[in-house]
């Protein structure tokens, strides 16, 4: 199961690295706070109400959320009622498929617009936008694309310097202005430059903002409009960067950022910790937002395409990551 | 948004009016409502089970008091229970040391808000008359040290800027810490705040570095900084940090979001350590001493009116407040007073964050959730303009404002007659509400205590 955690990956070393990182932790964590789906189902010959409740708890423990977990388990209960002698393996398959279905969101096909392709990262403070942007840059650079970084976080102290460090690491140019400048103006500059030079991608870093701050959300909407004025259809992707440790508030974040900025997908970060990031299931389910990438470490290549199957496997306790 | 617990309970108890006792038969739905509310607030499920179990034991067999609805009674029992869990005492920083500076070490996951909290804490300590000194030993995240240096400038606190000589990260970290402490002694600073790199509790190398740092500095306080939006993982990450570092308290950050902050309960439950501070906003004054009674209200959806009152007290002139109180009681609350109030309220900060602190039941219910009126700052400006366009007489006696006056006021303030009408209607309602409160000392007291939800629940529950 470990081998399939995040699907075929060009960086083969990642799974072993993750596995090794986790192995130490498992030994040290004395009591597992979380019941694993596989553990619950092991040896069961029928699906009792207690088992269903334990499964519900396992989903809640992964931050799927009580309401979503209940609905998912209700479907399983119906299925179990229709088939009295359902064995554990069938139940497991049903549950797994249900979760995968939640995550499989139809993504509109990418139109082959002329470059530059403009990608903007948004999210609350500390979600990992800048780090993700650095890793995303590396991915595009590996594909042989030219990239311009746009430092539109003009608010947080030393945000520009942080992005500059990533620009240097990845050998990429960064467009920036003075701290406190209008972020839309920086975007205007970066997009104009990219258009003139025929750059393949522009990656926009934005200041972290809580979704409850109307003025900051409106600023985001303006940034988006500005991008669209320089390059028709831009930003082509707006990713919500979401910390895997986020609880039920993640759903509200996704709603508000979608309303203000038109999110096209989610990037879930910090999946190398013990949090399982189950809130993305609720988000994908309610808002039909695809999860596009997963951040799994601090290294430049620790950003991998998200795969629903392998993510769900990790919820099922197939890996040490789900303690 | 989530339903507040009291909303849920109101539904559960619709049919329970008239039952004399809380019994096995009627408590099941209630406990399930409580369980879901706590899970929605991101309290760890094992903690929820325990809290709900205790609640069952305590609530069973209790007489439903005539003055309370069963819903109120359950909320009260639960609230007491949670206060018990979170500890009733406000935990203060321990800065006593025979060999200054006292050291405060920050620890936490990536992106939890350590650097910002460090600067906020420095500002707070400075205001209390301490002489704090800052150092960042985060040699990993790009520009982390620059970030603290910039924030230190805003907090008008000196910061150690020297670069480490060692190429080995752990050695560099220890070197920075040592040098910063020496510098703090030289400058006569009495508190050294050490900002560290974010790390996972699974990261053996970095956790070992943290333990070495602890050994070197023998800190007075190790503060675990956690994001208030954290879900179920809060229990585990806090548990692991505590096991490896024995932290002395926690700081919950990003409280200005709309998360319910159940992480506070989980962290406290798993580690037994107090939550010492709550962080909100990116401004450096956004740090408050933690009061368990306040976050309990938030977790339960009862709002955070106490925090609001305290904030109001620092912004509102005490004497003015006393006068206002008198006016409210004597029904002399004029449109002029209303305008003064508006100005005072706007001094407190963005209206949004104030609204969130209001309880979600009682007379404030309309300010919350889906039915929440769209009050943006622009609208407040318009309201003020409308009142400004009235004559002094009109402001004192709103009854005189007839149709033609309304037209004039609308023209003068650049608004419409409808908007003027709406404002007057709201003002009249508000007066009525205040009158109800002052007429009933019982209700007034309960609103002030935040002991229990307000009148609406009692009437409908």
XYZ file of C-alpha atoms in Angstrom:
784
model
C 0.000 0.000 0.000
C 2.845 2.346 0.838
C 4.082 2.069 -2.715
C 0.814 3.367 -4.000
C 0.480 6.178 -1.506
C 0.794 8.967 -3.953
C 0.865 7.060 -7.187
C 3.660 6.796 -9.691
C 6.064 9.641 -9.092
C 9.133 10.580 -10.978
C 10.965 11.209 -7.727
C 10.994 7.641 -6.529
C 12.819 8.532 -3.342
C 9.890 10.402 -1.875
C 7.866 7.449 -0.646
C 10.778 5.910 1.122
C 11.631 9.242 2.649
C 8.100 9.736 3.872
C 7.934 6.180 5.128
C 11.177 6.553 7.014
C 10.113 9.823 8.533
C 6.893 8.271 9.734
C 8.337 5.010 10.979
C 10.193 6.694 13.821
C 7.128 8.582 14.867
C 4.894 5.537 15.004
C 7.170 3.827 17.441
C 7.308 6.837 19.656
C 3.646 7.674 19.717
C 2.506 5.649 22.648
C -1.204 5.463 22.224
C -2.824 5.896 18.880
C -5.552 8.478 19.202
C -7.060 7.505 15.925
C -8.740 4.296 15.010
C -7.828 3.097 11.585
C -10.421 2.001 9.105
C -8.565 -1.195 8.306
C -8.145 -1.982 11.963
C -11.833 -1.506 12.644
C -12.838 -3.793 9.809
C -10.274 -6.507 10.424
C -11.903 -9.896 11.053
C -15.433 -8.515 10.941
C -17.932 -10.783 9.245
C -20.832 -8.395 9.410
C -21.183 -4.673 9.627
C -22.719 -3.867 12.985
C -23.965 -0.447 14.135
C -20.918 -0.242 16.406
C -18.623 -0.836 13.485
C -20.359 1.891 11.523
C -19.961 4.258 14.417
C -16.285 3.429 14.725
C -15.846 4.082 11.022
C -17.589 7.402 11.420
C -15.190 8.291 14.206
C -12.226 7.318 12.040
C -13.411 9.720 9.362
C -13.987 12.462 11.914
C -10.501 11.846 13.304
C -9.149 12.539 9.831
C -10.968 15.924 9.830
C -13.559 14.866 7.267
C -16.098 16.567 9.520
C -19.027 15.192 11.477
C -21.712 16.091 8.953
C -19.857 14.690 5.937
C -18.775 11.601 7.850
C -22.372 10.950 8.882
C -23.665 11.171 5.350
C -20.970 8.908 4.004
C -21.579 6.350 6.730
C -25.339 6.601 6.155
C -24.783 5.419 2.573
C -22.734 2.528 3.871
C -25.465 1.710 6.371
C -28.037 1.576 3.606
C -25.839 -0.724 1.584
C -25.243 -2.935 4.597
C -28.981 -3.146 5.261
C -29.614 -4.247 1.715
C -26.994 -6.931 2.010
C -27.146 -8.432 5.514
C -24.039 -10.540 5.259
C -21.743 -7.925 3.881
C -18.167 -8.754 4.738
C -15.544 -6.300 5.836
C -13.752 -6.261 2.526
C -16.893 -5.266 0.646
C -17.645 -2.565 3.180
C -14.118 -1.306 2.884
C -14.372 -1.145 -0.886
C -17.689 0.675 -0.709
C -16.385 3.239 1.736
C -13.201 3.710 -0.204
C -15.060 4.226 -3.461
C -17.425 6.668 -1.868
C -14.542 8.777 -0.608
C -12.715 8.596 -3.920
C -15.903 9.662 -5.694
C -16.069 12.730 -3.458
C -12.561 13.689 -4.499
C -12.950 12.970 -8.205
C -14.089 16.310 -9.432
C -14.405 16.838 -13.132
C -11.861 19.468 -14.087
C -12.677 21.565 -17.117
C -10.122 20.905 -19.831
C -7.292 23.376 -20.091
C -7.759 25.510 -23.182
C -4.566 25.964 -25.041
C -4.369 29.680 -24.600
C -1.221 31.415 -25.717
C 1.373 31.729 -22.961
C 1.998 33.109 -20.425
C -0.087 30.908 -18.208
C -0.861 32.776 -15.016
C -1.185 30.955 -11.702
C -2.089 32.638 -8.442
C -1.796 31.141 -4.964
C -4.133 32.331 -2.228
C -4.873 31.237 1.315
C -4.895 32.112 4.984
C -1.755 33.098 6.848
C 0.790 30.366 7.341
C -0.813 27.864 4.966
C 2.430 27.546 3.010
C 1.815 29.654 -0.086
C 5.353 30.895 -0.615
C 6.961 27.512 -0.047
C 4.437 25.888 -2.393
C 5.151 28.549 -4.975
C 8.862 27.730 -4.764
C 8.151 24.047 -5.287
C 5.727 24.743 -8.120
C 8.403 26.857 -9.780
C 10.808 23.954 -9.593
C 8.235 21.675 -11.255
C 7.818 24.058 -14.180
C 11.567 24.589 -14.445
C 12.037 20.809 -14.581
C 9.574 20.733 -17.458
C 11.814 23.218 -19.222
C 9.430 26.135 -18.918
C 10.371 29.743 -18.359
C 8.870 31.249 -15.220
C 8.463 34.707 -13.723
C 7.684 34.976 -10.022
C 5.430 37.803 -8.961
C 5.880 38.985 -5.365
C 2.358 40.289 -4.759
C 2.654 39.801 -0.998
C 3.704 43.354 -0.312
C 2.250 43.284 3.185
C 3.956 40.719 5.388
C 7.370 41.569 6.750
C 10.141 40.010 4.645
C 7.736 38.182 2.337
C 9.578 39.507 -0.699
C 12.928 38.372 0.685
C 11.489 34.918 1.303
C 10.281 34.633 -2.278
C 13.589 36.031 -3.519
C 15.363 33.120 -1.846
C 13.145 30.703 -3.768
C 13.771 32.636 -6.990
C 17.502 32.196 -6.483
C 17.208 28.520 -5.635
C 15.223 27.813 -8.755
C 17.119 30.239 -10.973
C 14.018 32.288 -11.724
C 13.405 35.967 -12.127
C 11.194 37.708 -9.592
C 9.204 40.882 -10.192
C 8.594 42.925 -7.087
C 7.964 46.408 -5.766
C 8.491 48.164 -2.475
C 6.844 46.752 0.667
C 3.395 48.230 1.032
C 2.923 48.684 -2.721
C -0.439 47.852 -4.297
C -0.311 44.121 -5.015
C -2.367 44.651 -8.174
C 0.345 46.951 -9.479
C 2.967 44.251 -8.979
C 0.764 41.815 -10.865
C 0.357 44.332 -13.654
C 4.144 44.690 -13.923
C 4.819 40.966 -13.830
C 2.188 40.104 -16.420
C 3.255 42.908 -18.727
C 6.856 41.733 -18.512
C 5.873 38.104 -19.097
C 3.801 39.051 -22.114
C 6.621 41.083 -23.618
C 9.141 38.309 -23.135
C 6.938 35.385 -24.067
C 7.450 33.710 -20.697
C 5.634 30.389 -20.241
C 4.294 30.895 -16.716
C 3.778 33.599 -14.147
C 3.403 32.431 -10.565
C 1.806 34.972 -8.241
C 2.429 34.870 -4.509
C -0.200 36.711 -2.483
C -0.316 37.850 1.131
C -1.939 35.459 3.561
C -5.389 36.669 4.554
C -8.161 35.364 6.718
C -11.301 34.756 4.713
C -13.271 36.775 7.243
C -11.633 40.057 6.253
C -13.859 41.584 3.620
C -11.453 44.291 2.568
C -8.637 41.825 1.990
C -10.927 39.518 0.057
C -11.924 42.440 -2.127
C -8.269 43.229 -2.679
C -7.918 39.692 -3.980
C -10.828 40.174 -6.352
C -9.147 43.300 -7.655
C -5.854 41.470 -8.179
C -7.705 38.916 -10.211
C -9.396 41.573 -12.339
C -6.095 43.320 -12.925
C -4.518 40.095 -14.152
C -7.450 39.575 -16.513
C -7.040 43.030 -17.952
C -3.395 42.461 -18.891
C -3.874 38.936 -20.201
C -7.329 37.742 -21.218
C -8.432 34.793 -19.118
C -5.737 35.301 -16.480
C -5.248 34.074 -13.810
C -5.798 30.718 -15.488
C -5.442 28.897 -12.193
C -6.172 30.185 -8.719
C -5.131 27.661 -6.125
C -6.289 27.748 -2.547
C -3.358 26.629 -0.422
C -4.724 24.718 2.551
C -2.791 23.431 5.549
C -3.553 19.735 6.111
C -3.938 20.369 9.820
C -6.939 22.648 9.161
C -10.144 21.516 10.774
C -13.734 22.289 9.889
C -12.919 25.920 9.215
C -11.306 24.795 5.961
C -14.727 24.509 4.368
C -15.521 28.093 5.225
C -12.143 29.170 3.851
C -12.852 27.399 0.591
C -16.310 28.970 0.350
C -15.121 32.498 0.994
C -12.054 32.345 -1.219
C -14.158 30.849 -3.996
C -16.677 33.647 -3.666
C -14.024 36.365 -3.740
C -11.393 34.993 -6.070
C -12.926 32.104 -8.018
C -10.753 29.246 -6.804
C -10.007 26.639 -9.495
C -8.323 24.078 -7.284
C -6.847 23.250 -3.900
C -3.270 22.497 -2.915
C -3.057 20.711 0.403
C 0.212 21.275 2.242
C 2.059 19.736 5.183
C 0.762 16.226 4.532
C 4.058 14.940 5.909
C 2.780 15.601 9.419
C 0.270 13.503 11.285
C -2.776 15.412 10.056
C -4.665 13.614 7.318
C -6.268 16.601 5.628
C -9.696 14.995 5.475
C -11.348 18.398 5.164
C -10.487 18.344 1.444
C -13.076 15.589 1.082
C -15.752 17.885 2.448
C -14.468 20.715 0.260
C -14.371 18.653 -2.920
C -17.791 17.276 -2.139
C -19.543 20.523 -1.395
C -17.768 22.946 -3.691
C -16.712 20.574 -6.463
C -13.175 21.843 -6.225
C -10.431 19.489 -7.375
C -7.404 18.923 -5.178
C -4.451 19.391 -7.503
C -1.222 19.015 -5.542
C -0.016 17.752 -2.212
C 2.901 19.225 -0.272
C 4.779 16.494 1.559
C 7.985 18.018 2.845
C 10.396 20.911 2.919
C 12.490 20.010 -0.121
C 12.124 21.616 -3.519
C 10.683 18.464 -5.058
C 8.250 17.748 -2.206
C 5.174 18.812 -4.165
C 3.407 15.994 -5.966
C 0.256 15.720 -8.069
C -2.628 14.777 -5.827
C -4.165 11.371 -6.372
C -7.532 10.607 -4.844
C -6.964 6.858 -4.558
C -3.704 7.114 -2.734
C -4.971 9.889 -0.479
C -7.914 7.724 0.546
C -5.604 4.765 1.109
C -3.736 6.841 3.624
C -7.015 7.516 5.452
C -7.515 3.795 5.668
C -4.398 3.287 7.657
C -2.475 1.549 4.930
C 0.442 3.761 5.762
C 2.157 4.731 8.903
C 1.208 8.299 8.130
C -2.244 7.606 9.465
C -1.320 6.571 12.955
C -21.492 28.630 8.973
C -22.026 26.055 11.608
C -25.123 26.023 13.677
C -24.347 27.130 17.159
C -24.909 24.654 19.895
C -27.712 26.723 21.311
C -29.486 26.687 17.935
C -29.246 22.936 17.880
C -30.407 22.598 21.440
C -33.343 24.832 20.816
C -34.489 22.426 18.127
C -33.899 19.408 20.322
C -35.794 20.896 23.205
C -38.780 22.118 21.253
C -40.696 19.116 22.480
C -39.235 18.973 25.910
C -41.023 21.891 27.490
C -42.971 20.704 30.452
C -40.833 17.698 31.264
C -39.748 17.996 34.834
C -36.510 16.112 34.793
C -33.615 15.438 32.502
C -33.874 11.690 32.012
C -32.273 8.870 30.026
C -35.230 9.039 27.698
C -34.921 12.695 26.843
C -31.195 13.299 27.089
C -30.083 11.194 24.104
C -30.832 13.762 21.414
C -29.358 16.523 23.525
C -26.082 14.728 23.994
C -25.898 13.981 20.298
C -26.445 17.676 19.563
C -23.678 18.546 21.989
C -21.378 15.962 20.452
C -21.883 17.299 16.945
C -21.430 20.885 18.046
C -18.140 20.091 19.727
C -16.920 18.100 16.734
C -17.832 20.995 14.468
C -15.760 23.194 16.731
C -12.796 20.836 16.034
C -12.533 19.469 19.544
C -10.705 16.144 19.382
C -13.184 13.277 19.197
C -11.773 11.480 22.224
C -12.070 14.681 24.255
C -15.618 15.097 22.975
C -16.523 11.610 24.129
C -15.227 12.344 27.570
C -16.954 15.698 27.851
C -20.246 14.262 26.645
C -19.916 11.306 29.025
C -19.370 13.625 31.961
C -22.261 15.780 30.838
C -24.584 12.782 30.821
C -23.668 11.873 34.370
C -24.047 15.426 35.625
C -27.242 16.252 33.795
C -29.191 13.067 34.523
C -31.820 13.422 37.157
C -31.412 17.155 37.505
C -34.632 19.000 38.010
C -35.400 21.363 35.214
C -35.614 24.660 37.014
C -38.706 26.713 36.445
C -36.692 29.773 35.495
C -34.640 27.952 32.902
C -35.451 26.044 29.803
C -33.883 22.601 29.704
C -31.680 23.878 26.866
C -30.320 26.614 29.057
C -29.701 24.213 31.827
C -27.740 21.819 29.661
C -25.705 24.685 28.225
C -24.927 25.827 31.726
C -23.836 22.389 32.877
C -21.737 21.953 29.765
C -20.218 25.378 30.098
C -19.212 24.669 33.677
C -17.819 21.361 32.542
C -15.673 22.957 29.829
C -14.456 25.646 32.178
C -13.370 22.849 34.445
C -11.455 21.252 31.593
C -9.778 24.478 30.553
C -8.940 25.508 34.091
C -10.502 28.455 35.767
C -7.329 30.397 36.387
C -5.842 32.755 33.873
C -2.290 31.545 33.544
C 0.299 34.285 33.792
C 3.815 34.226 32.397
C 6.436 33.173 34.869
C 9.351 35.556 34.406
C 11.031 35.145 37.777
C 14.701 34.355 37.496
C 17.743 34.825 39.661
C 19.867 35.308 36.574
C 18.235 37.608 34.025
C 17.214 37.536 31.307
C 14.209 35.292 31.738
C 13.923 33.242 28.565
C 10.745 32.529 26.600
C 11.131 29.901 23.916
C 8.544 29.639 21.142
C 7.786 26.286 19.550
C 5.281 25.011 17.047
C 4.445 23.678 13.614
C 5.202 25.584 10.425
C 2.897 28.509 9.785
C 1.325 28.521 13.232
C 2.351 32.140 13.807
C 5.443 31.976 16.034
C 7.270 34.954 14.558
C 4.293 37.291 14.665
C 3.406 36.141 18.190
C 6.993 36.757 19.283
C 6.801 40.375 18.181
C 3.350 40.819 19.747
C 4.589 39.392 23.019
C 7.615 41.691 22.967
C 5.291 44.646 22.516
C 3.051 43.492 25.345
C 5.996 42.951 27.688
C 7.383 46.375 26.835
C 4.051 47.922 27.732
C 4.191 46.131 31.066
C 7.527 47.760 31.765
C 9.827 44.910 30.827
C 12.863 45.251 28.601
C 12.498 42.437 26.088
C 15.145 41.329 23.609
C 14.354 39.302 20.512
C 16.264 36.701 18.584
C 15.267 34.390 15.765
C 17.161 31.121 15.594
C 15.278 30.057 12.471
C 18.156 29.384 10.100
C 15.978 27.230 7.848
C 13.097 29.222 6.420
C 14.219 31.814 3.912
C 13.993 35.365 5.294
C 12.620 34.204 8.660
C 15.215 36.203 10.590
C 14.618 39.272 8.425
C 10.901 38.949 9.170
C 11.453 39.049 12.925
C 13.912 41.934 12.568
C 11.308 43.974 10.666
C 8.572 43.176 13.189
C 10.937 43.996 16.057
C 11.349 47.432 14.517
C 7.568 47.880 14.581
C 7.457 46.682 18.199
C 10.329 49.035 19.047
C 12.201 46.149 20.584
C 15.896 45.427 20.006
C 16.664 42.263 18.077
C 19.835 40.237 17.796
C 21.020 40.628 14.223
C 24.387 38.837 14.279
C 24.966 36.052 11.759
C 26.085 32.612 12.905
C 29.583 31.489 11.938
C 28.850 27.793 11.931
C 27.721 26.063 8.752
C 26.036 23.268 10.664
C 22.416 24.326 11.279
C 22.111 22.993 14.828
C 25.410 24.539 15.833
C 24.314 27.805 14.212
C 21.062 27.737 16.185
C 22.832 27.186 19.504
C 25.442 29.778 18.647
C 22.762 32.379 17.909
C 20.951 31.601 21.149
C 24.132 31.868 23.204
C 25.235 35.111 21.569
C 21.773 36.641 21.912
C 21.625 35.873 25.600
C 25.048 37.436 26.136
C 23.882 40.513 24.240
C 20.671 40.663 26.270
C 22.724 40.649 29.481
C 24.999 43.382 28.136
C 22.040 45.538 27.232
C 20.376 44.938 30.557
C 17.303 43.328 29.011
C 15.242 41.246 31.409
C 13.368 38.987 28.973
C 14.790 37.141 25.980
C 12.239 35.951 23.434
C 13.524 33.186 21.200
C 11.731 32.565 17.904
C 12.428 29.136 16.461
C 11.885 27.441 13.123
C 8.563 25.716 12.563
C 8.926 21.972 12.834
C 6.953 18.778 12.756
C 6.794 16.766 15.933
C 7.866 13.840 13.756
C 11.121 15.482 12.748
C 13.672 13.822 15.021
C 16.574 16.046 14.040
C 14.696 19.293 14.635
C 13.031 18.091 17.822
C 16.436 17.099 19.150
C 17.702 20.563 18.264
C 14.810 21.998 20.258
C 15.768 19.918 23.279
C 19.364 21.127 23.011
C 18.095 24.683 22.849
C 16.033 24.048 25.946
C 19.015 22.614 27.785
C 21.216 25.543 26.798
C 18.774 28.299 27.709
C 16.879 26.721 30.611
C 13.842 28.789 29.574
C 11.286 30.074 32.062
C 8.561 29.455 29.559
C 8.228 27.279 26.500
C 5.164 28.401 24.600
C 3.557 26.085 22.078
C 2.066 28.221 19.319
C -0.918 26.687 17.535
C -3.284 27.856 14.849
C -6.865 28.203 16.146
C -8.080 26.651 12.903
C -6.296 23.372 13.619
C -8.505 20.310 13.465
C -8.208 16.934 15.092
C -4.418 16.917 14.755
C -4.085 19.602 17.449
C -4.301 16.938 20.143
C -1.540 14.877 18.638
C 0.920 17.592 17.672
C 0.513 19.305 21.040
C 0.830 15.971 22.818
C 4.053 15.146 21.018
C 5.582 18.582 21.519
C 4.732 18.383 25.176
C 6.113 14.894 25.571
C 9.405 15.921 24.022
C 9.714 19.455 25.409
C 7.358 19.818 28.378
C 6.032 23.183 27.277
C 4.626 25.488 29.919
C 1.735 26.965 28.004
C 0.151 27.451 24.620
C -0.757 30.400 22.421
C -3.712 30.090 20.081
C -3.319 32.288 17.002
C -5.520 33.565 14.168
C -8.483 33.968 16.472
C -9.802 36.708 14.177
C -10.913 34.034 11.759
C -14.259 32.344 12.238
C -12.949 29.042 13.517
C -14.547 27.892 16.730
C -11.222 27.199 18.418
C -11.928 23.712 19.717
C -8.180 23.120 19.439
C -7.848 24.999 22.729
C -9.818 22.299 24.475
C -7.885 19.493 22.808
C -4.481 20.989 23.585
C -5.325 21.652 27.175
C -6.901 18.266 27.650
C -3.981 16.324 26.197
C -1.148 18.282 27.813
C -2.715 19.709 30.955
C -0.931 22.976 30.178
C -2.804 26.272 30.162
C -3.542 28.314 27.077
C -1.827 31.581 27.971
C -2.583 33.927 25.088
C -4.871 34.389 22.129
C -3.521 36.025 18.997
C -5.619 37.845 16.441
C -4.952 40.193 13.535
C -1.664 40.983 11.897
C -1.302 44.125 13.934
C 1.108 43.887 16.810
C -1.517 44.818 19.388
C -3.444 41.674 18.524
C -2.527 39.568 21.534
C -4.762 39.022 24.533
C -4.375 37.195 27.782
C -6.393 33.993 27.635
C -9.562 33.681 29.658
C -11.047 30.200 29.561
C -14.547 31.517 30.133
C -14.338 33.412 26.877
C -13.223 30.694 24.550
C -15.782 28.345 26.036
C -18.480 30.724 24.879
C -16.973 30.679 21.405
C -16.708 26.907 21.232
C -20.337 26.657 22.266
C -21.365 29.446 19.923
C -22.202 31.808 22.762
C -19.975 34.543 21.478
C -17.248 36.322 23.238
C -18.966 39.273 24.710
C -16.585 39.524 27.641
C -13.629 40.133 25.377
C -15.697 42.733 23.626
C -16.522 44.457 26.855
C -12.885 44.535 27.862
C -11.818 45.934 24.533
C -14.595 48.462 24.725
C -13.438 49.539 28.143
C -10.008 50.466 26.895
C -11.441 52.480 24.000
C -14.532 53.985 25.558
C -14.364 56.734 28.079
C -15.510 55.279 31.384
C -17.533 58.309 32.329
C -19.254 58.390 28.979
C -20.096 54.745 29.447
C -21.689 55.425 32.812
C -23.719 58.273 31.341
C -24.828 56.068 28.516
C -25.926 53.403 30.915
C -28.032 55.946 32.740
C -29.539 57.155 29.482
C -30.377 53.659 28.399
C -32.246 53.076 31.597
C -34.060 56.366 31.568
C -35.107 56.039 27.943
C -33.223 59.218 26.999
C -31.061 57.555 24.395
C -31.076 60.080 21.565
C -29.876 59.850 18.003
C -26.948 61.973 19.115
C -25.986 59.286 21.613
C -26.486 56.759 18.887
C -23.969 58.614 16.727
C -21.488 58.818 19.600
C -21.862 55.095 20.095
C -21.270 54.477 16.444
C -18.066 56.493 16.551
C -16.888 54.676 19.653
C -17.639 51.308 18.187
C -15.693 52.129 15.071
C -12.733 53.013 17.246
C -12.715 49.416 18.476
C -11.706 48.000 15.135
C -13.311 46.481 12.087
C -16.947 45.777 12.723
C -16.655 42.256 11.425
C -14.421 41.119 14.231
C -16.710 42.766 16.770
C -19.771 41.018 15.405
C -18.107 37.666 15.801
C -17.697 38.235 19.477
C -21.365 38.768 20.021
C -23.320 35.836 21.344
C -25.262 33.998 18.718
C -28.446 33.935 20.726
C -30.721 36.423 22.345
C -31.092 39.948 21.038
C -27.833 39.675 19.122
C -28.909 36.621 17.154
C -29.860 38.748 14.173
C -26.280 39.914 13.889
C -25.032 36.405 13.256
C -25.185 33.678 10.712
C -27.219 33.668 7.557
C -29.678 36.289 8.657
C -26.878 38.634 9.497
C -27.522 42.100 8.152
C -24.958 43.280 5.665
C -23.281 45.908 7.770
C -20.248 47.130 5.960
C -18.128 50.036 7.053
C -19.523 52.101 4.197
C -23.000 51.721 5.580
C -21.818 53.005 8.927
C -20.426 56.048 7.198
C -23.816 56.608 5.570
C -25.626 56.233 8.892
C -23.331 58.793 10.416
C -23.940 61.102 7.461
C -27.688 60.766 7.923
C -27.493 61.694 11.597
C -25.141 64.556 10.777
C -27.728 65.933 8.385
C -30.341 66.221 11.104
C -30.896 69.291 13.187
C -30.030 69.162 16.862
C -33.733 69.102 17.633
C -34.288 66.143 15.330
C -31.467 64.238 16.936
C -32.904 64.754 20.397
C -36.520 64.073 19.485
C -36.817 61.710 16.555
C -40.620 61.915 16.686
C -40.533 65.286 14.939
C -38.949 63.861 11.799
C -41.826 63.902 9.327
C -41.907 63.177 5.623
C -40.516 66.469 4.392
C -37.756 66.425 7.009
C -36.866 62.928 5.885
C -36.548 64.145 2.324
C -34.300 66.978 3.427
C -32.126 64.672 5.527
C -31.771 62.232 2.660
C -30.726 65.036 0.292
C -28.327 66.464 2.821
C -26.612 63.179 3.478
C -26.574 61.947 -0.093
C -28.751 58.979 0.796
C -32.327 58.007 0.057
C -35.503 58.470 2.073
C -35.664 54.691 2.410
C -32.303 54.659 4.100
C -33.364 57.391 6.475
C -36.545 55.453 7.256
C -34.596 52.315 7.883
C -32.225 54.033 10.251
C -35.095 55.534 12.229
C -36.809 52.181 12.423
C -33.664 50.503 13.709
C -33.144 53.267 16.214
C -36.652 52.879 17.601
C -36.220 49.123 17.857
C -32.959 49.583 19.653
C -34.518 51.883 22.216
C -37.228 49.339 22.777
C -34.691 46.609 23.309
C -32.723 48.622 25.840
C -35.912 49.435 27.647
C -36.772 45.779 27.960
C -33.399 45.153 29.479
C -33.502 47.934 31.950
C -37.036 46.982 32.928
C -35.881 43.546 33.950
C -32.858 43.563 36.230
C -32.813 39.783 35.982
C -32.343 39.822 32.212
C -29.843 42.639 32.398
C -27.728 40.850 34.878
C -27.768 37.691 32.848
C -26.733 39.483 29.726
C -23.843 41.044 31.583
C -22.752 37.810 33.219
C -23.018 35.885 30.003
C -23.961 33.196 32.362
C -26.676 31.997 30.114
C -28.032 32.828 26.717
C -30.382 35.734 26.496
C -34.046 36.299 26.457
C -35.001 34.861 23.105
C -33.984 31.403 24.110
C -35.989 31.620 27.247
C -39.048 32.725 25.391
C -38.796 30.174 22.612
C -36.967 27.260 24.187
